[in-house]
Amino acid sequence: MDSLLPIDALRQQWRLLFHHAQPLRVLLALASLMAGARLAGHQEAVIPLFLGTIASALAETDDSWRGRLRALLVTLGCFSAVGAVVQALFGLSWVFIAVFCLVAFGLTLLGAIGARYKAIAYGTLILAMYATISAEHAVAAHGPGRHWHEPVLLVAGAAWYGLISVLWCAVFPSQPVQARLVRLFRELGEYVRYKASLFEPLRGVDVERKRLALAGLNARVVAALNEAKEAIFSRLGPRAPTGRLARYRGLYLIAQDVHERASSSHEDYNALADAFFHSDLLYRCRRVLWLQGEACTRLAHSVERREPFVMDGQSVQALAELRSAIAHARATADAAGLARLPAIEALARNLALLDGQLAGASHTAHPSARLGRTDMSLFDRSARDWRDALARVRRQLTVRSPLFRHAVRLSVALAAGYGVMHAVQLPEGYWIMLTTIFVCQPGYGETIARMGQRVAGTALGVVAGWALIELFPQPLLQSVFAVVAGVVFFANRSTRYLLATAAMTLLVLMCFNQITDSARLIQPRLIDTAIGSLIAGLAVLLVLPHWQARRLHEIAAQAMRHHAAYLRQIASQYDSGARDDLAYRLARRNAHNSDAALATAVTEMFREPGFARRRAGVAVRFVIQSHTLLSYLSALGAHRAALPDGARVALLREAAAQAATALEQLAAAVEAGTPGQGADAPARRQLAAWAGDAAAHEADETEARLRLMRTELLLVWVQIDVLQQHAVDWLAVAEPASGGTAERSDGTTSPDGAVGTTARQGPVLAADAQSGRAGLPGKPN
């Protein structure tokens, strides 16, 4: 058995590399081009061929082979156009840079159409710089003139990689979907396991800090869901999918349902910890949820290895033990425990349904169809036609648009780099502009991070390149190093930018050393990289800076609107019964997307200078409460079912409608920058004054569901109060009064509390206490 371990390890490494297939495609393209150039005796063609391959790979997005072929044709058309423009205008000095900046501005705005066009525009801009550098070298070697062979070779290298990519997509059509589902269930497993840590009967636990971390994990799950959905949608044809793609679509829909159930909250966790401090009930809840998180991770492994997924039965036993513990608590708990026990019972039902969802993934075909799903359609967010695409670009033509600001910033930075290059007469000066394109990002934090990594990576690559050239002067070995460096670049450019930059520098040095002495490039490469990085940093700081704090209120308003739309969809299904149709799933996905966008924006804000985030503490608390509100909405969605007509059901529906209206009013006020007073909600007051036997045990399922819906709606209303108060604090012009809770730029509070502590809660009705809701704490979870 031990002899098989190295083979298993090699297989695991192959699977890992195979699931990140772009480095493999780059390996095939670079190796074949290098071999062909050597056999033909044209080593000088290696550099433009390699650069064209790199630009084509940067312009690549996940798609079916048909979509990839269409994108390739557009890419090659753009590459040919910019190559011709560079050749026609090179040497015309300021005319060249004026046109180049206009092209950079227009290409950046094309990113508004969608991810495919954003990648094509970025790759085209990179190739334009490669064409400029190639033209400079051609003029230096052969004198002035039109050296058309350089752009032709660039486009040829791009076309060769594109052909390999199209063939790869045709041979392995579902591999990208598989890779994204693996990532999705891994992220989901991590999220569920962390959510389990909230179920601890410990006093004094900072639930808000855990909530903040959970919001970050939720953003990663949402991103993985979106990537998986786009990968599946790009491969859906006019006919219903069959085979592996049908299974993958079913697994994606199961992941959506698991996410909703796992993200739901049924009660305040501090209140549960107080009520069941001397019981093991919460630990049993934690164990069930932890096992389900482990099941998500095992499902990811099974998808990665294309093996059947089988539930191990531990969670079934843990659920049975949880039900037994609930029955024991029902017989022995005190009044406080009995008041909170319905929430535990609802949680147990939710966990049982979540377990059923995961068990449904064990079937080899159409797993979600076995769970009674009838609507399995997905929503297409791409541009419908050229009019829609043009409208999306037009909407960005405003200074309020982050994309417009980035386009202007990048154009100004490129012009500044060109001016510095001519003013100082630097050799290989166009690398300044190339560095600026790579380093200048839409966000301040990412740009500043790339500045240091770009300079350090270039220095590391120069040192490594010099050492390898001295130790291995053989051209064949240097060719191998160049190909490997290209693979390393694409394997790490999204996760380890410093290593990716070092690899790209190594590739350039190895390629140039095939035709000339690359030692003369070392000093210019270092100087130009430092200057280009500095220009990018100054541009993101001085040219239409895009501070997150200036637009957080818009993102928050969008989140509140989507929360309201989600609540309305949930409430409508209390009339018709639970159905996972496209409208419901779209509202749920929009709510999670906007919540993740708000959390991401606040995270980015903390990477910006202190003067740009003076009210960061309130923004953090707003994120925590927004995510908490979404968890209560998810609980309502997880337990939605048809309810019989009656006075209490009508009251519940009206309370939900008024809560949605309050959220929409809050969104409008926050977006306008002048949050008003809380909305009048008579249904909420009637709901709080509901019959006082909420703690009594009811065997009737309808009564239990009504009681659960009432509890969740009251929690939703408390969160609305808190969010309204946070909005007032957040958008207030005056700073907090001295002696109170002073905000710090790191999001903490001093001296009164920690992150997330709500200093002033919204009004909690006295009727809540009379109806068994007196346990709502000052810090809702």
PDB file of C-alpha atoms in Angstrom, residues 426-559:
ATOM      1  CA  LEU A 426      15.342  56.427 -20.304  1.00  0.00           C
ATOM      2  CA  PRO A 427      16.364  53.321 -22.251  1.00  0.00           C
ATOM      3  CA  GLU A 428      13.560  50.771 -22.609  1.00  0.00           C
ATOM      4  CA  GLY A 429      11.294  53.559 -21.348  1.00  0.00           C
ATOM      5  CA  TYR A 430       8.058  52.006 -22.565  1.00  0.00           C
ATOM      6  CA  TRP A 431       8.286  49.540 -19.709  1.00  0.00           C
ATOM      7  CA  ILE A 432       7.206  52.463 -17.529  1.00  0.00           C
ATOM      8  CA  MET A 433       3.847  52.523 -19.292  1.00  0.00           C
ATOM      9  CA  LEU A 434       3.569  48.732 -19.270  1.00  0.00           C
ATOM     10  CA  THR A 435       4.204  48.680 -15.524  1.00  0.00           C
ATOM     11  CA  THR A 436       1.584  51.386 -15.037  1.00  0.00           C
ATOM     12  CA  ILE A 437      -1.035  49.302 -16.854  1.00  0.00           C
ATOM     13  CA  PHE A 438      -0.303  46.268 -14.693  1.00  0.00           C
ATOM     14  CA  VAL A 439      -0.129  48.149 -11.385  1.00  0.00           C
ATOM     15  CA  CYS A 440      -2.902  50.763 -11.762  1.00  0.00           C
ATOM     16  CA  GLN A 441      -6.085  49.125 -10.471  1.00  0.00           C
ATOM     17  CA  PRO A 442      -9.569  50.546  -9.792  1.00  0.00           C
ATOM     18  CA  GLY A 443      -9.057  50.415  -6.013  1.00  0.00           C
ATOM     19  CA  TYR A 444      -6.473  52.252  -3.922  1.00  0.00           C
ATOM     20  CA  GLY A 445      -5.618  49.290  -1.688  1.00  0.00           C
ATOM     21  CA  GLU A 446      -4.975  46.870  -4.530  1.00  0.00           C
ATOM     22  CA  THR A 447      -2.884  49.433  -6.413  1.00  0.00           C
ATOM     23  CA  ILE A 448      -0.683  50.175  -3.419  1.00  0.00           C
ATOM     24  CA  ALA A 449      -0.246  46.455  -2.735  1.00  0.00           C
ATOM     25  CA  ARG A 450       0.751  45.850  -6.339  1.00  0.00           C
ATOM     26  CA  MET A 451       3.274  48.694  -6.233  1.00  0.00           C
ATOM     27  CA  GLY A 452       5.432  46.977  -3.639  1.00  0.00           C
ATOM     28  CA  GLN A 453       4.905  43.510  -5.058  1.00  0.00           C
ATOM     29  CA  ARG A 454       5.762  44.656  -8.587  1.00  0.00           C
ATOM     30  CA  VAL A 455       9.037  46.261  -7.548  1.00  0.00           C
ATOM     31  CA  ALA A 456      10.034  43.400  -5.240  1.00  0.00           C
ATOM     32  CA  GLY A 457       9.013  40.770  -7.791  1.00  0.00           C
ATOM     33  CA  THR A 458      10.978  42.487 -10.544  1.00  0.00           C
ATOM     34  CA  ALA A 459      14.077  42.616  -8.333  1.00  0.00           C
ATOM     35  CA  LEU A 460      13.655  38.947  -7.460  1.00  0.00           C
ATOM     36  CA  GLY A 461      13.197  38.026 -11.117  1.00  0.00           C
ATOM     37  CA  VAL A 462      16.274  40.005 -12.142  1.00  0.00           C
ATOM     38  CA  VAL A 463      18.423  38.286  -9.541  1.00  0.00           C
ATOM     39  CA  ALA A 464      17.080  34.855 -10.434  1.00  0.00           C
ATOM     40  CA  GLY A 465      17.479  35.548 -14.163  1.00  0.00           C
ATOM     41  CA  TRP A 466      21.054  36.730 -13.796  1.00  0.00           C
ATOM     42  CA  ALA A 467      21.951  33.690 -11.682  1.00  0.00           C
ATOM     43  CA  LEU A 468      20.353  31.214 -14.102  1.00  0.00           C
ATOM     44  CA  ILE A 469      21.976  32.814 -17.128  1.00  0.00           C
ATOM     45  CA  GLU A 470      25.393  32.605 -15.446  1.00  0.00           C
ATOM     46  CA  LEU A 471      24.889  29.042 -14.224  1.00  0.00           C
ATOM     47  CA  PHE A 472      23.195  27.685 -17.354  1.00  0.00           C
ATOM     48  CA  PRO A 473      24.476  29.442 -20.480  1.00  0.00           C
ATOM     49  CA  GLN A 474      22.990  26.779 -22.775  1.00  0.00           C
ATOM     50  CA  PRO A 475      20.236  28.306 -24.948  1.00  0.00           C
ATOM     51  CA  LEU A 476      18.113  25.166 -24.736  1.00  0.00           C
ATOM     52  CA  LEU A 477      17.983  25.249 -20.946  1.00  0.00           C
ATOM     53  CA  GLN A 478      17.221  28.950 -20.996  1.00  0.00           C
ATOM     54  CA  SER A 479      14.328  28.233 -23.352  1.00  0.00           C
ATOM     55  CA  VAL A 480      13.013  25.702 -20.867  1.00  0.00           C
ATOM     56  CA  PHE A 481      13.314  28.257 -18.060  1.00  0.00           C
ATOM     57  CA  ALA A 482      11.374  30.810 -20.133  1.00  0.00           C
ATOM     58  CA  VAL A 483       8.512  28.372 -20.754  1.00  0.00           C
ATOM     59  CA  VAL A 484       8.372  27.349 -17.099  1.00  0.00           C
ATOM     60  CA  ALA A 485       8.394  30.996 -16.041  1.00  0.00           C
ATOM     61  CA  GLY A 486       5.360  31.675 -18.257  1.00  0.00           C
ATOM     62  CA  VAL A 487       3.495  28.789 -16.646  1.00  0.00           C
ATOM     63  CA  VAL A 488       4.409  30.023 -13.158  1.00  0.00           C
ATOM     64  CA  PHE A 489       3.158  33.500 -14.040  1.00  0.00           C
ATOM     65  CA  PHE A 490      -0.316  32.301 -15.004  1.00  0.00           C
ATOM     66  CA  ALA A 491      -0.495  29.862 -12.108  1.00  0.00           C
ATOM     67  CA  ASN A 492       0.104  32.642  -9.559  1.00  0.00           C
ATOM     68  CA  ARG A 493      -0.986  35.962 -11.062  1.00  0.00           C
ATOM     69  CA  SER A 494      -4.261  36.009  -9.097  1.00  0.00           C
ATOM     70  CA  THR A 495      -2.940  34.761  -5.764  1.00  0.00           C
ATOM     71  CA  ARG A 496       0.810  35.487  -5.514  1.00  0.00           C
ATOM     72  CA  TYR A 497       1.469  38.592  -7.546  1.00  0.00           C
ATOM     73  CA  LEU A 498       5.049  39.006  -6.334  1.00  0.00           C
ATOM     74  CA  LEU A 499       5.958  35.508  -7.544  1.00  0.00           C
ATOM     75  CA  ALA A 500       4.072  36.081 -10.798  1.00  0.00           C
ATOM     76  CA  THR A 501       5.994  39.313 -11.428  1.00  0.00           C
ATOM     77  CA  ALA A 502       9.300  37.567 -10.737  1.00  0.00           C
ATOM     78  CA  ALA A 503       8.358  34.827 -13.200  1.00  0.00           C
ATOM     79  CA  MET A 504       7.445  37.317 -15.932  1.00  0.00           C
ATOM     80  CA  THR A 505      10.724  39.194 -15.442  1.00  0.00           C
ATOM     81  CA  LEU A 506      12.582  35.894 -15.680  1.00  0.00           C
ATOM     82  CA  LEU A 507      10.718  35.032 -18.908  1.00  0.00           C
ATOM     83  CA  VAL A 508      11.665  38.376 -20.492  1.00  0.00           C
ATOM     84  CA  LEU A 509      15.328  38.024 -19.551  1.00  0.00           C
ATOM     85  CA  MET A 510      15.529  34.451 -20.832  1.00  0.00           C
ATOM     86  CA  CYS A 511      13.849  35.314 -24.129  1.00  0.00           C
ATOM     87  CA  PHE A 512      16.002  38.372 -24.773  1.00  0.00           C
ATOM     88  CA  ASN A 513      19.125  36.414 -23.924  1.00  0.00           C
ATOM     89  CA  GLN A 514      18.351  34.114 -26.873  1.00  0.00           C
ATOM     90  CA  ILE A 515      19.066  36.954 -29.324  1.00  0.00           C
ATOM     91  CA  THR A 516      21.150  39.477 -27.407  1.00  0.00           C
ATOM     92  CA  ASP A 517      22.861  40.133 -24.084  1.00  0.00           C
ATOM     93  CA  SER A 518      20.051  40.525 -21.565  1.00  0.00           C
ATOM     94  CA  ALA A 519      22.396  41.922 -18.923  1.00  0.00           C
ATOM     95  CA  ARG A 520      21.862  45.386 -20.421  1.00  0.00           C
ATOM     96  CA  LEU A 521      18.161  45.087 -19.618  1.00  0.00           C
ATOM     97  CA  ILE A 522      18.547  44.536 -15.883  1.00  0.00           C
ATOM     98  CA  GLN A 523      19.087  48.134 -14.776  1.00  0.00           C
ATOM     99  CA  PRO A 524      16.437  49.662 -17.102  1.00  0.00           C
ATOM    100  CA  ARG A 525      13.945  47.022 -16.026  1.00  0.00           C
ATOM    101  CA  LEU A 526      14.400  47.895 -12.358  1.00  0.00           C
ATOM    102  CA  ILE A 527      14.328  51.668 -12.878  1.00  0.00           C
ATOM    103  CA  ASP A 528      11.363  51.649 -15.238  1.00  0.00           C
ATOM    104  CA  THR A 529       9.383  49.337 -12.966  1.00  0.00           C
ATOM    105  CA  ALA A 530       9.960  51.617  -9.978  1.00  0.00           C
ATOM    106  CA  ILE A 531       8.936  54.730 -11.950  1.00  0.00           C
ATOM    107  CA  GLY A 532       5.866  53.075 -13.464  1.00  0.00           C
ATOM    108  CA  SER A 533       4.730  51.798 -10.065  1.00  0.00           C
ATOM    109  CA  LEU A 534       5.212  55.238  -8.499  1.00  0.00           C
ATOM    110  CA  ILE A 535       3.172  56.893 -11.242  1.00  0.00           C
ATOM    111  CA  ALA A 536       0.362  54.372 -10.746  1.00  0.00           C
ATOM    112  CA  GLY A 537       0.369  55.023  -6.999  1.00  0.00           C
ATOM    113  CA  LEU A 538       0.279  58.791  -7.440  1.00  0.00           C
ATOM    114  CA  ALA A 539      -2.502  58.495 -10.014  1.00  0.00           C
ATOM    115  CA  VAL A 540      -4.770  56.460  -7.765  1.00  0.00           C
ATOM    116  CA  LEU A 541      -4.150  58.970  -4.964  1.00  0.00           C
ATOM    117  CA  LEU A 542      -4.480  62.231  -6.913  1.00  0.00           C
ATOM    118  CA  VAL A 543      -6.499  61.674 -10.099  1.00  0.00           C
ATOM    119  CA  LEU A 544     -10.231  61.362  -9.324  1.00  0.00           C
ATOM    120  CA  PRO A 545      -9.556  59.196  -6.259  1.00  0.00           C
ATOM    121  CA  HIS A 546     -12.174  56.538  -5.731  1.00  0.00           C
ATOM    122  CA  TRP A 547     -12.616  56.382  -1.954  1.00  0.00           C
ATOM    123  CA  GLN A 548     -15.040  53.717  -0.826  1.00  0.00           C
ATOM    124  CA  ALA A 549     -16.421  55.924   1.957  1.00  0.00           C
ATOM    125  CA  ARG A 550     -17.838  58.309  -0.649  1.00  0.00           C
ATOM    126  CA  ARG A 551     -20.030  55.658  -2.230  1.00  0.00           C
ATOM    127  CA  LEU A 552     -20.731  53.301   0.656  1.00  0.00           C
ATOM    128  CA  HIS A 553     -24.126  54.890   1.210  1.00  0.00           C
ATOM    129  CA  GLU A 554     -25.083  53.985  -2.373  1.00  0.00           C
ATOM    130  CA  ILE A 555     -23.981  50.375  -1.893  1.00  0.00           C
ATOM    131  CA  ALA A 556     -25.813  50.225   1.439  1.00  0.00           C
ATOM    132  CA  ALA A 557     -28.969  51.614  -0.159  1.00  0.00           C
ATOM    133  CA  GLN A 558     -28.808  48.963  -2.862  1.00  0.00           C
ATOM    134  CA  ALA A 559     -28.441  46.276  -0.208  1.00  0.00           C
TER     135      ALA A 559
END
